Coordinates of C-alpha atoms and ligand atoms in Angstrom, one line a residue:
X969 CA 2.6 0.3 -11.8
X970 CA 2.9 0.0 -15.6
X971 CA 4.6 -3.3 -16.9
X972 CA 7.1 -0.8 -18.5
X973 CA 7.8 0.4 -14.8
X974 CA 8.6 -3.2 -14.1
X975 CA 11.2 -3.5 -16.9
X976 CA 13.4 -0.6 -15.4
X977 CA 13.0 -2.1 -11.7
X978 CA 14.7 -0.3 -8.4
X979 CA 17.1 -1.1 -5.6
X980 CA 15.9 -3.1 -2.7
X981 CA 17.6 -1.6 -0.5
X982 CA 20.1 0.6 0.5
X983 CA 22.8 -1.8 1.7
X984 CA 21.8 -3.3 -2.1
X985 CA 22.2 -0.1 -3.8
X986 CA 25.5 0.4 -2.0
X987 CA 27.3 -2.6 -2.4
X988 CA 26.4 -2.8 -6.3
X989 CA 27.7 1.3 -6.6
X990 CA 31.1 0.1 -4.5
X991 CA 30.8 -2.9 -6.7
X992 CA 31.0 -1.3 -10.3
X993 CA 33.9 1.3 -8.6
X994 CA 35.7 -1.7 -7.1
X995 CA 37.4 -3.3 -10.1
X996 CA 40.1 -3.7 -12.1
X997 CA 41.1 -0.6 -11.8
X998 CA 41.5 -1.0 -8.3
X999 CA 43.2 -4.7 -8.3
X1000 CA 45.3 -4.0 -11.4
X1001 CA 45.6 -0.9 -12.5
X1002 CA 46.1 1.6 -9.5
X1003 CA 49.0 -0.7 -8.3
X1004 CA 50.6 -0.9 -11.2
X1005 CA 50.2 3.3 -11.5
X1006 CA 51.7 3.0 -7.9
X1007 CA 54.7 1.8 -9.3
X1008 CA 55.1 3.7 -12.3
X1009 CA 54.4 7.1 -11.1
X1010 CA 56.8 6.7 -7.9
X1011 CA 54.3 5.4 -5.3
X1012 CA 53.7 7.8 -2.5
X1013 CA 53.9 10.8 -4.6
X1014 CA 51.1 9.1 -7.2
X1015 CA 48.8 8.3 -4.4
X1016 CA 48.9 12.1 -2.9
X1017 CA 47.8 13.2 -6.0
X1018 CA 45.5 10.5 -6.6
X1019 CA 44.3 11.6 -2.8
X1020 CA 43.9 15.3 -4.2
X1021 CA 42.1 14.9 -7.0
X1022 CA 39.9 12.7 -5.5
X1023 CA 38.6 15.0 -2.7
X1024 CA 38.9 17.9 -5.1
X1025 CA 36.8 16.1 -7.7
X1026 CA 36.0 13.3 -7.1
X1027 CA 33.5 12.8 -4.5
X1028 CA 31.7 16.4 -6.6
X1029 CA 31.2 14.7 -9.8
X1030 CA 29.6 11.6 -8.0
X1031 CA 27.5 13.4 -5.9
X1032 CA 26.2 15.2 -9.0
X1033 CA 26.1 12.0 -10.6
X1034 CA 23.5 10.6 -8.4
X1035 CA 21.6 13.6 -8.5
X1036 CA 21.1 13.6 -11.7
X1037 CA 20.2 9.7 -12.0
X1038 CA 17.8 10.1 -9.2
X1039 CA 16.0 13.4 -10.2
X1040 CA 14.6 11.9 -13.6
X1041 CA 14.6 8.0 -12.5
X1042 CA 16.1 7.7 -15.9
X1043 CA 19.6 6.8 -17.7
X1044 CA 21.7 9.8 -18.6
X1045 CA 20.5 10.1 -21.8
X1046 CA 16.8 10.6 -20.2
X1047 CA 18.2 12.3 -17.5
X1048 CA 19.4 15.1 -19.2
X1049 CA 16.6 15.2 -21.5
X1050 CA 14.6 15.7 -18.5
X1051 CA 16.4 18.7 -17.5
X1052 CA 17.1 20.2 -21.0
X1053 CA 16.3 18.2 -24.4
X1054 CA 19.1 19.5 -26.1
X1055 CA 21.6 18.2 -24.1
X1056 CA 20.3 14.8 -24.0
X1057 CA 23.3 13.4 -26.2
X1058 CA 26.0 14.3 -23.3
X1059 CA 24.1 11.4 -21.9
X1060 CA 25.1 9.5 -24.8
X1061 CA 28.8 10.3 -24.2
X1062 CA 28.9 8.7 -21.2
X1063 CA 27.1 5.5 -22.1
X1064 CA 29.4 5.1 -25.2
X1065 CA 32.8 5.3 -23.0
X1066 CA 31.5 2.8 -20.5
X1067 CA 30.4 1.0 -23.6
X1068 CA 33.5 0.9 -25.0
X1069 CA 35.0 0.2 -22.0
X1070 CA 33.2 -3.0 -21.2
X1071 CA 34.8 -4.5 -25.1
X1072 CA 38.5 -4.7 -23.4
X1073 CA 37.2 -5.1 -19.9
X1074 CA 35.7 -8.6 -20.6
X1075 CA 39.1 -9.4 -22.7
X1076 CA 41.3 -8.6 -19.0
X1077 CA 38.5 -10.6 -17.1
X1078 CA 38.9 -13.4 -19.2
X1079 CA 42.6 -13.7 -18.3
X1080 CA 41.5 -13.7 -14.8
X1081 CA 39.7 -16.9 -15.5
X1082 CA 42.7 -18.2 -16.8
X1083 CA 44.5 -17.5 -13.8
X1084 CA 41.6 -19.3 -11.7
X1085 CA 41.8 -21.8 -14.3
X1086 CA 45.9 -22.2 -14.3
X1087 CA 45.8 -21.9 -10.8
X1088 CA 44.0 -24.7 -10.3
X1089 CA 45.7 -26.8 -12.6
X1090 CA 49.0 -26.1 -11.0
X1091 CA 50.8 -23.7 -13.6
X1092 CA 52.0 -21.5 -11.9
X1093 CA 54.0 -23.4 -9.1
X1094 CA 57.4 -21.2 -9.7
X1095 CA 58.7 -18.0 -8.2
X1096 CA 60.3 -17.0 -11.2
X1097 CA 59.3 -13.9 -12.5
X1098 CA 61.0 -14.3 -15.9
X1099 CA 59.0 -17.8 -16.6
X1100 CA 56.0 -16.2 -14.8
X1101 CA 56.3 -13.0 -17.5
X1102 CA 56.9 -15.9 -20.2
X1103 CA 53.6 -17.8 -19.4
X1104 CA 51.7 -14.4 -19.4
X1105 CA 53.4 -13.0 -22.6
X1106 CA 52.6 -16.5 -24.3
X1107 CA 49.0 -16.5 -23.0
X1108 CA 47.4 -13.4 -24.1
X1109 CA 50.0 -13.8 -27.4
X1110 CA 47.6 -16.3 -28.6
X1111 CA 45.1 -15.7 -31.0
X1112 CA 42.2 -18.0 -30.1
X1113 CA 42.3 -19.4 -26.1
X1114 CA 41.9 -15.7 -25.0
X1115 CA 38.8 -14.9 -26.8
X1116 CA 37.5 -18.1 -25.5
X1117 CA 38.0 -16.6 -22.0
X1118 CA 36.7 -13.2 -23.3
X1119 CA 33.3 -15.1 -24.1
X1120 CA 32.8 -16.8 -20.6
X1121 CA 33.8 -13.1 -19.2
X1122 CA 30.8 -11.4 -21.6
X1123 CA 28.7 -14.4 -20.8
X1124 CA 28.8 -14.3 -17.1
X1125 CA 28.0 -10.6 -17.3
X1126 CA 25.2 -11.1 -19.7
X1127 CA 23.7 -14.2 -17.3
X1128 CA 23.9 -11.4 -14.3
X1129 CA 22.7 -8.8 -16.1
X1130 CA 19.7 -10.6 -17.6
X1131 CA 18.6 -10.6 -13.7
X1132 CA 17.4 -7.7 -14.0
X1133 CA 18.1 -4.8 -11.0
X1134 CA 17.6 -7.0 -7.7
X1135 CA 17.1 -10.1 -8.6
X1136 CA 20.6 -10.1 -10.6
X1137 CA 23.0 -7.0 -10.3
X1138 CA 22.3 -6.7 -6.1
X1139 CA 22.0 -10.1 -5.4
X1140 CA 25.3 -10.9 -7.1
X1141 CA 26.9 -7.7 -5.3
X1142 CA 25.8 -8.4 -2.0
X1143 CA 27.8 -12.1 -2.4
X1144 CA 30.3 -10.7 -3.9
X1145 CA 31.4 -7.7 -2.3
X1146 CA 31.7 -9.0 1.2
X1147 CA 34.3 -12.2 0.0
X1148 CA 36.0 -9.7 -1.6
X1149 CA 37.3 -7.4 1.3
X1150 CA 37.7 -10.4 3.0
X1151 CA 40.4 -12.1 0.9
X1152 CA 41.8 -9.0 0.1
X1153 CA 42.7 -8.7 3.6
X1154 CA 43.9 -11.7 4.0
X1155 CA 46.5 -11.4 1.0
X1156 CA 47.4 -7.9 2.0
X1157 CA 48.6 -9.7 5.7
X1158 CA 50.6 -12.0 3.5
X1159 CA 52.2 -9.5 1.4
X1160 CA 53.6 -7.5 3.5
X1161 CA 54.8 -10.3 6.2
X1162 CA 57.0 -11.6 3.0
X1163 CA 60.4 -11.3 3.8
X1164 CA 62.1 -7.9 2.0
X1165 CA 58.1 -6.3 1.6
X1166 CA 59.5 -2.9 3.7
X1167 CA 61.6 -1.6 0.9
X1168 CA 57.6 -1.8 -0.6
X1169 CA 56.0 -0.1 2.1
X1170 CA 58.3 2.5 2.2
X1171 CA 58.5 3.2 -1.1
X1172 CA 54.8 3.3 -0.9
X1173 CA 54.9 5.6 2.0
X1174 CA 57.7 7.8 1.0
X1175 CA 56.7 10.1 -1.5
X1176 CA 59.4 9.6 -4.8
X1177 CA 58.5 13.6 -5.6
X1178 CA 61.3 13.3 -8.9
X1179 CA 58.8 11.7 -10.7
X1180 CA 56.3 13.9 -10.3
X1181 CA 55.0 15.4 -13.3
X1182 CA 52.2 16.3 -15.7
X1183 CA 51.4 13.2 -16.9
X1184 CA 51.5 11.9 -13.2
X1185 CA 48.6 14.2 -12.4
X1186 CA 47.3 13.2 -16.0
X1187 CA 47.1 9.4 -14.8
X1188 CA 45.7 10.2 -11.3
X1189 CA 42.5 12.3 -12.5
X1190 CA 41.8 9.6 -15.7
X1191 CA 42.2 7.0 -12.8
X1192 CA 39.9 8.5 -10.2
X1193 CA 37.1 8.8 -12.7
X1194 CA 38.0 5.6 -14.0
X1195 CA 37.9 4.1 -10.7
X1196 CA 35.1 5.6 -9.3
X1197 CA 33.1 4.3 -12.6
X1198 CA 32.7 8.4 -13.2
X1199 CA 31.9 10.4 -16.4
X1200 CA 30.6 7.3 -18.0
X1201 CA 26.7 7.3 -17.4
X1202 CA 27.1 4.6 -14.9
X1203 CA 26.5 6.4 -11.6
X1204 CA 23.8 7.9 -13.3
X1205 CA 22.4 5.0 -14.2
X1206 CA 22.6 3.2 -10.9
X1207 CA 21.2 6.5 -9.5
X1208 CA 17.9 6.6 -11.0
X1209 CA 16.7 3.0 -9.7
X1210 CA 17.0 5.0 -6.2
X1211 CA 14.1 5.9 -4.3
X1212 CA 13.5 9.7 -3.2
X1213 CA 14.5 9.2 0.4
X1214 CA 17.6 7.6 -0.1
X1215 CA 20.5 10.5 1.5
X1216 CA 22.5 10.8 -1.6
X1217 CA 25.1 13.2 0.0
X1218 CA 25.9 9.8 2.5
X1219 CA 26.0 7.5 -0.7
X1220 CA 28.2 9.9 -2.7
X1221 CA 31.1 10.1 0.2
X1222 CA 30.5 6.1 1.0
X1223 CA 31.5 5.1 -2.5
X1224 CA 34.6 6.5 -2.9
X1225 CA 35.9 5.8 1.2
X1226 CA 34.9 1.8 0.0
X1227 CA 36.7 2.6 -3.7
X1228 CA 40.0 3.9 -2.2
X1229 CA 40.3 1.0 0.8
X1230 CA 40.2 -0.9 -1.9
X1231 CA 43.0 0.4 -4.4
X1232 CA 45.4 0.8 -1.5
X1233 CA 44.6 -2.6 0.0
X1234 CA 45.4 -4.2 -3.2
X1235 CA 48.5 -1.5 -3.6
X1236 CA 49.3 -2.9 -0.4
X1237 CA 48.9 -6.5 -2.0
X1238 CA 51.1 -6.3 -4.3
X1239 CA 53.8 -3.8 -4.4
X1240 CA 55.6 -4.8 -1.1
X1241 CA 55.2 -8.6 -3.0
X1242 CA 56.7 -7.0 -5.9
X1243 CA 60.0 -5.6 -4.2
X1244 CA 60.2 -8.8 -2.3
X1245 CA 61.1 -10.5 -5.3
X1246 CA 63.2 -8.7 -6.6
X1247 CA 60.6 -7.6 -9.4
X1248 CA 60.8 -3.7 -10.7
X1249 CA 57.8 -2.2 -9.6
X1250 CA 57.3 0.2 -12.3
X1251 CA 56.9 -3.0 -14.8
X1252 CA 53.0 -1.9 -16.0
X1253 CA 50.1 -4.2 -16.3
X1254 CA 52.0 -7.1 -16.2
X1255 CA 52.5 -6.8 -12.7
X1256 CA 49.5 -8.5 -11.6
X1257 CA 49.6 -11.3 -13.7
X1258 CA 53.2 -11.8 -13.7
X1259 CA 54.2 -11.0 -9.9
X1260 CA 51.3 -12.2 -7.5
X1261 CA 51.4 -15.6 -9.3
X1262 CA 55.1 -16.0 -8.0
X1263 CA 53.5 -14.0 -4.4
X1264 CA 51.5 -17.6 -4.3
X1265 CA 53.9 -20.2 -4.9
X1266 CA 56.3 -18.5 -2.4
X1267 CA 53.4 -19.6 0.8
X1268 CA 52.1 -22.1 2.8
X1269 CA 48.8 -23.3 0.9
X1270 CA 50.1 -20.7 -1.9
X1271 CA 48.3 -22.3 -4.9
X1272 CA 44.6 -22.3 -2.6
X1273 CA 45.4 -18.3 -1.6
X1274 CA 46.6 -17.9 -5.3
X1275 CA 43.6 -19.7 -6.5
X1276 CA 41.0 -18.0 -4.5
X1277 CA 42.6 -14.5 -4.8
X1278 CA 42.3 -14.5 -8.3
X1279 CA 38.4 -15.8 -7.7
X1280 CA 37.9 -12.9 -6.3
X1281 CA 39.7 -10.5 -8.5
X1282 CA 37.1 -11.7 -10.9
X1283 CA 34.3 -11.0 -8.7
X1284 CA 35.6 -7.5 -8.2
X1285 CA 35.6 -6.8 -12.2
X1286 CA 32.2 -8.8 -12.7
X1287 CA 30.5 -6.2 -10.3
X1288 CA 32.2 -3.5 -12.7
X1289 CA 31.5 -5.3 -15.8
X1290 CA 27.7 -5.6 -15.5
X1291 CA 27.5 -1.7 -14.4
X1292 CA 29.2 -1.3 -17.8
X1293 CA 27.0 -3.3 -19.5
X1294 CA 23.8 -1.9 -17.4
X1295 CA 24.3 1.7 -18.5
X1296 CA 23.3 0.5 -22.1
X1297 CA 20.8 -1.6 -21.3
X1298 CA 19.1 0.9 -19.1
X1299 CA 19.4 3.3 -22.6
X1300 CA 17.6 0.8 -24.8
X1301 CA 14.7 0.1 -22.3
X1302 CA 14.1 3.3 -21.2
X1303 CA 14.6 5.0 -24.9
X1304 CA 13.4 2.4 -27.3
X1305 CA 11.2 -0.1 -25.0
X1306 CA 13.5 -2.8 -25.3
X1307 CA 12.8 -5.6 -23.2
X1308 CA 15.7 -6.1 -20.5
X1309 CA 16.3 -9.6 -22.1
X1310 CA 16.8 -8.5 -25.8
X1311 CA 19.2 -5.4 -24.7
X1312 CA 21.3 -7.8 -22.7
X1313 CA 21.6 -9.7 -25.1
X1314 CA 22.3 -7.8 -28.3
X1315 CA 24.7 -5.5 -26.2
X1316 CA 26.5 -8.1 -25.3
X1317 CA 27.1 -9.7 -28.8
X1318 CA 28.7 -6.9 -30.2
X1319 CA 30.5 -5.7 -27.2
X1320 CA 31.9 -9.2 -27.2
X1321 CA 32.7 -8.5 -30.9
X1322 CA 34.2 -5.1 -30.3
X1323 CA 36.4 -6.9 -27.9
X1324 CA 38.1 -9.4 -30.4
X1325 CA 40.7 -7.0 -32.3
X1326 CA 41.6 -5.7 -28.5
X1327 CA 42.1 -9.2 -27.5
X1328 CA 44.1 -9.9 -30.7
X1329 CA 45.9 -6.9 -30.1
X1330 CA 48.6 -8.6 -27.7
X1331 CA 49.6 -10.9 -30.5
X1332 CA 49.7 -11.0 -34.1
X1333 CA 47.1 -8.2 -34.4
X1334 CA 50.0 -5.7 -32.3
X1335 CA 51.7 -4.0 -34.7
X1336 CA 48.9 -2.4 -36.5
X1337 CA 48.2 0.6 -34.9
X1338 CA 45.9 3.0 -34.5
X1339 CA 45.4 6.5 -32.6
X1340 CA 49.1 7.9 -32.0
X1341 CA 50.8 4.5 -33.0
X1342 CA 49.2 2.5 -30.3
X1343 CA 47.5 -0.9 -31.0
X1344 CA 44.1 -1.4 -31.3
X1345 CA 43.3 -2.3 -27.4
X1346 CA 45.4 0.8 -26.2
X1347 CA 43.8 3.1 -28.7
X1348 CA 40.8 1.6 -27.5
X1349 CA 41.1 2.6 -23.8
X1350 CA 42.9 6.6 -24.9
X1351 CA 39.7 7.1 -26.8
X1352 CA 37.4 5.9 -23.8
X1353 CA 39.2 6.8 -20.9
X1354 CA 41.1 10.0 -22.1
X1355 CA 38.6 11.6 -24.5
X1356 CA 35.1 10.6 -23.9
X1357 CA 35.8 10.2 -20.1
X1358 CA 36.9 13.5 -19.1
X1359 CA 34.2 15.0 -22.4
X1360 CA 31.3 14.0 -20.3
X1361 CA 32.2 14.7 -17.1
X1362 CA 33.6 18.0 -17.9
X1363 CA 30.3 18.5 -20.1
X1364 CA 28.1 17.2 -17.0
X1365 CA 29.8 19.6 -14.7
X1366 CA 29.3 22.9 -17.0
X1367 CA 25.4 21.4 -17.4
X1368 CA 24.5 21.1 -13.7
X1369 CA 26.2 24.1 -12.9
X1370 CA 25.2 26.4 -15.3
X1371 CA 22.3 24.9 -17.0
X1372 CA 20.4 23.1 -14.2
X1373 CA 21.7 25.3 -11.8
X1374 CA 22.9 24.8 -8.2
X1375 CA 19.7 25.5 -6.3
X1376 CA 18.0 23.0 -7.8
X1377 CA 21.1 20.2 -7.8
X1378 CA 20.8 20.8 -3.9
X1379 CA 16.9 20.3 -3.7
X1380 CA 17.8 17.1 -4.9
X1381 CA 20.5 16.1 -2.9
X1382 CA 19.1 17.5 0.0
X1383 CA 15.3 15.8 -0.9
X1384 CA 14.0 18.9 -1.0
X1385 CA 15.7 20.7 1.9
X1386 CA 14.9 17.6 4.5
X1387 CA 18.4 16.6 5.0
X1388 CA 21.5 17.8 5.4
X1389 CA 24.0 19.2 3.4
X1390 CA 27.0 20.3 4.7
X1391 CA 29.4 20.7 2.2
X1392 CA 26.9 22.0 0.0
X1393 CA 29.3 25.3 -0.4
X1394 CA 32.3 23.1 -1.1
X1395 CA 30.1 21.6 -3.8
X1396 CA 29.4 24.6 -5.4
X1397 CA 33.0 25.7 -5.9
X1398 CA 33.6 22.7 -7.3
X1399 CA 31.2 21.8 -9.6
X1400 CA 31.1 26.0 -10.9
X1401 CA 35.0 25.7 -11.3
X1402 CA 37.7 23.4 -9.7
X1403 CA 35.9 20.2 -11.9
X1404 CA 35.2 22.1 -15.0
X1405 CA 38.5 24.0 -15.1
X1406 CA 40.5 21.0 -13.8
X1407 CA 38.7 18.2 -15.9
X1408 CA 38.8 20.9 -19.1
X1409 CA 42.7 21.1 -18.6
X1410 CA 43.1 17.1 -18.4
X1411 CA 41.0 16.8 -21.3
X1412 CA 43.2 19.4 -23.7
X1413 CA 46.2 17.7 -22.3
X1414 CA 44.5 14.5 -23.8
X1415 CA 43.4 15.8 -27.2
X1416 CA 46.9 17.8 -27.7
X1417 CA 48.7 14.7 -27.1
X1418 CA 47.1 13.5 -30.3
X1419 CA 49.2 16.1 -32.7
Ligands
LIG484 N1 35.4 1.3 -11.8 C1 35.8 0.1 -12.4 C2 37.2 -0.3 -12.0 O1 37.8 0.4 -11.2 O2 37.7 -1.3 -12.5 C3 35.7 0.1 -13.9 C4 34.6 0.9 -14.4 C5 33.3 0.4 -14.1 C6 34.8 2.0 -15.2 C7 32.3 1.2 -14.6 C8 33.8 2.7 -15.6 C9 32.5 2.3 -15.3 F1 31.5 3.0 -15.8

């Protein structure tokens, strides 16, 4: 085995591989954001959608995601290359939205350190929502302590990172993961034993169809790609340290089943907290920074759940944060012959730079705006998550279908006709025309709302 072979590295084993793929889709965007869409998008009716598109879509794209990955045992930019040279740069694409998306990531995962941090201290020891929203608003208002939690975030990715395949980004998901679902449980009993939680679970349950909408389906399809870690090189990436037995069919409909218990656990976590007290649930990203703090100090041994909740809400976006990071790396060493340790990192340096107007964006660096009037961090997260997301997964599913072609897609996923592929039919429809066609829509929608 060359020594270059030993820079790239490989899963060591499946329950490895698994956890760290369930670990990069298991995130923020599961903890925070898909809650808060919950709310906003009238709960039920967001999550049938969300349901939809993610059956639909969803499990396609990351099937053909690990295909891909696993075929050339290379990042997306090699792994198109391998296929066709010219259309190496769709690889690109994909590692500059992660990229991107790892700059504001680290900001939000340095407020969860705060939280830990506040937690512990005792801040937070009030059910008020209007002096919890104050203590948030204040917080990230601040121009310098939030980029000092920014760095820890970057740094704690970079340390993880620097470990290299197994002995870093599997190891730290196989701790990880497990505590995770655990406390998670154990909040979610919590939340909805609160007293007044079933005007949340019903509103969750019942379907609020009136707000149902464009942008509703808009929000759900950005969100299943975001949340599955698709159309950003990532999958890819984690895909070609696979070996060529591994049954990618099985992977590809594992990650999403772990992805979605997730998002509605924490939905489940939160919103039925929300409405029992008294907060509106359609209130944004504030709502789990402003409304599970007040969750805490309403029970027994709040500030310990509180504290340790938030722990894990920061293991769930480290898992996610070094996939982001990883897709890069994986670029430079396989593309240039960077040495792991110097990719790490240099990536991390600038993404840590990139991050700083995003983090100043929620104070005095707010009112100057950017794409469509938004301020740098929101302009930030349209470009990567509304543009270049849905660009290369729309562009990876016109490439594998046309380009690549079908047959040879399923000699891969099948590993060379030895296992089984039942859906294989399904997948064809869907990668030939509901993705590209539904995908292509979401991404004019995107680029229209520009003008
Ligand atoms: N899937 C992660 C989440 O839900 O928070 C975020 C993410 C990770 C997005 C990796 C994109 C990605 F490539």
């Amino acid at each position: 085995m060359s020594e270059f072979k030993n820079e790239r590295g490989s899963w060591g084993s499946r329950i490895g591989f698994l956890l760290a793929a369930a670990g990069s889709a298991i995130g923020l965007g599961n903890v925070w954001k898909f809650p808060y869409l919950c709310g906003e998008y009238g709960g039920a009716a967001f999550i049938v959608t969300y349901i939809i598109i993610l059956v639909l879509v969803g499990f396609t794209i990351m099937l053909t995601e690990l295909m891909i990955g696993r075929h050339s045992q290379k990042g997306p930019v090699g792994a198109y290359r391998a296929i066709k040279e010219r259309w190496a740069w769709v690889g690109a694409i994909g590692i500059l939205a992660s990229y991107l998306i790892l700059t504001y990531y680290s900001v939000i995962g340095g407020w969860i350190i705060k939280y830990i941090v506040s937690g512990i201290t005792g801040n937070f020891n009030t059910t008020d929502v209007d002096a919890l929203g104050g203590i948030f608003a204040t917080f990230i208002g601040q121009p310098f302590e939030p980029l000092v939690y920014h760095a820890i975030f970057m740094i704690l990715t970079l340390v993880i990172v620097m470990g290299g395949i197994q002995g870093g980004i599997e190891k730290a998901s196989k701790i990880m993961m497990p505590a995770l679902f655990v406390i998670l449980f154990i909040v979610v009993i919590r939340a909805v034993t609160l007293p007044g939680a079933s005007i949340g679970l019903e509103y969750m349950l019942k379907p609020d169809w009136s707000k149902f909408g464009l942008d509703v389906v808009v929000a759900a399809l950005v969100q299943v790609f975001f949340s599955l870690s698709l159309g950003m090189g990532v999958i890819i990436t984690y895909g070609s340290y696979l070996g060529k037995d591994e049954k990618l069919t099985t992977s590809a409909v594992q990650i999403p089943l772990m992805d979605s218990a997730a998002a509605l656990l924490s939905a489940f976590a939160v919103l039925p907290a929300v409405f029992a007290l008294g907060y509106n649930p359609s209130a944004g990203p504030g709502l789990l920074f402003i409304t599970l703090p007040g969750v805490f100090a309403k029970m027994p041994m709040g500030s310990l759940f509180g504290v340790l909740f938030f722990i894990f809400v920061l293991f769930a976006a480290l898992t996610s944060s070094i996939s982001l990071l990883e897709a890069a790396v994986t670029y430079f060493v396989d593309e240039h012959k960077w040495q792991r340790k110097k990719a790490v990192i240099i990536l991390g340096l600038v993404a840590f730079l990139i991050g700083v107007p995003s983090s100043l964006a929620n104070g005095a660096f707010g009112d100057v705006t950017f794409i469509n009037g938004m301020n740098f961090f929101d302009s930030m997260s349209f470009f990567a998550e509304n543009i270049l997301l849905p660009l290369s997964a729309f562009l990876l599913s016109i490439f594998v279908a046309w380009v690549w072609g079908t047959e040879n897609a399923i000699k891969e996923a099948t590993n060379n006709g030895t296992v089984n592929f039942g859906f294989s039919k399904v997948w064809i429809i869907s990668i030939k025309y509901i993705a590209p066609i539904g995908i292509g829509f979401i991404l004019l929608q995107s680029i229209m709302s520009l003008f």
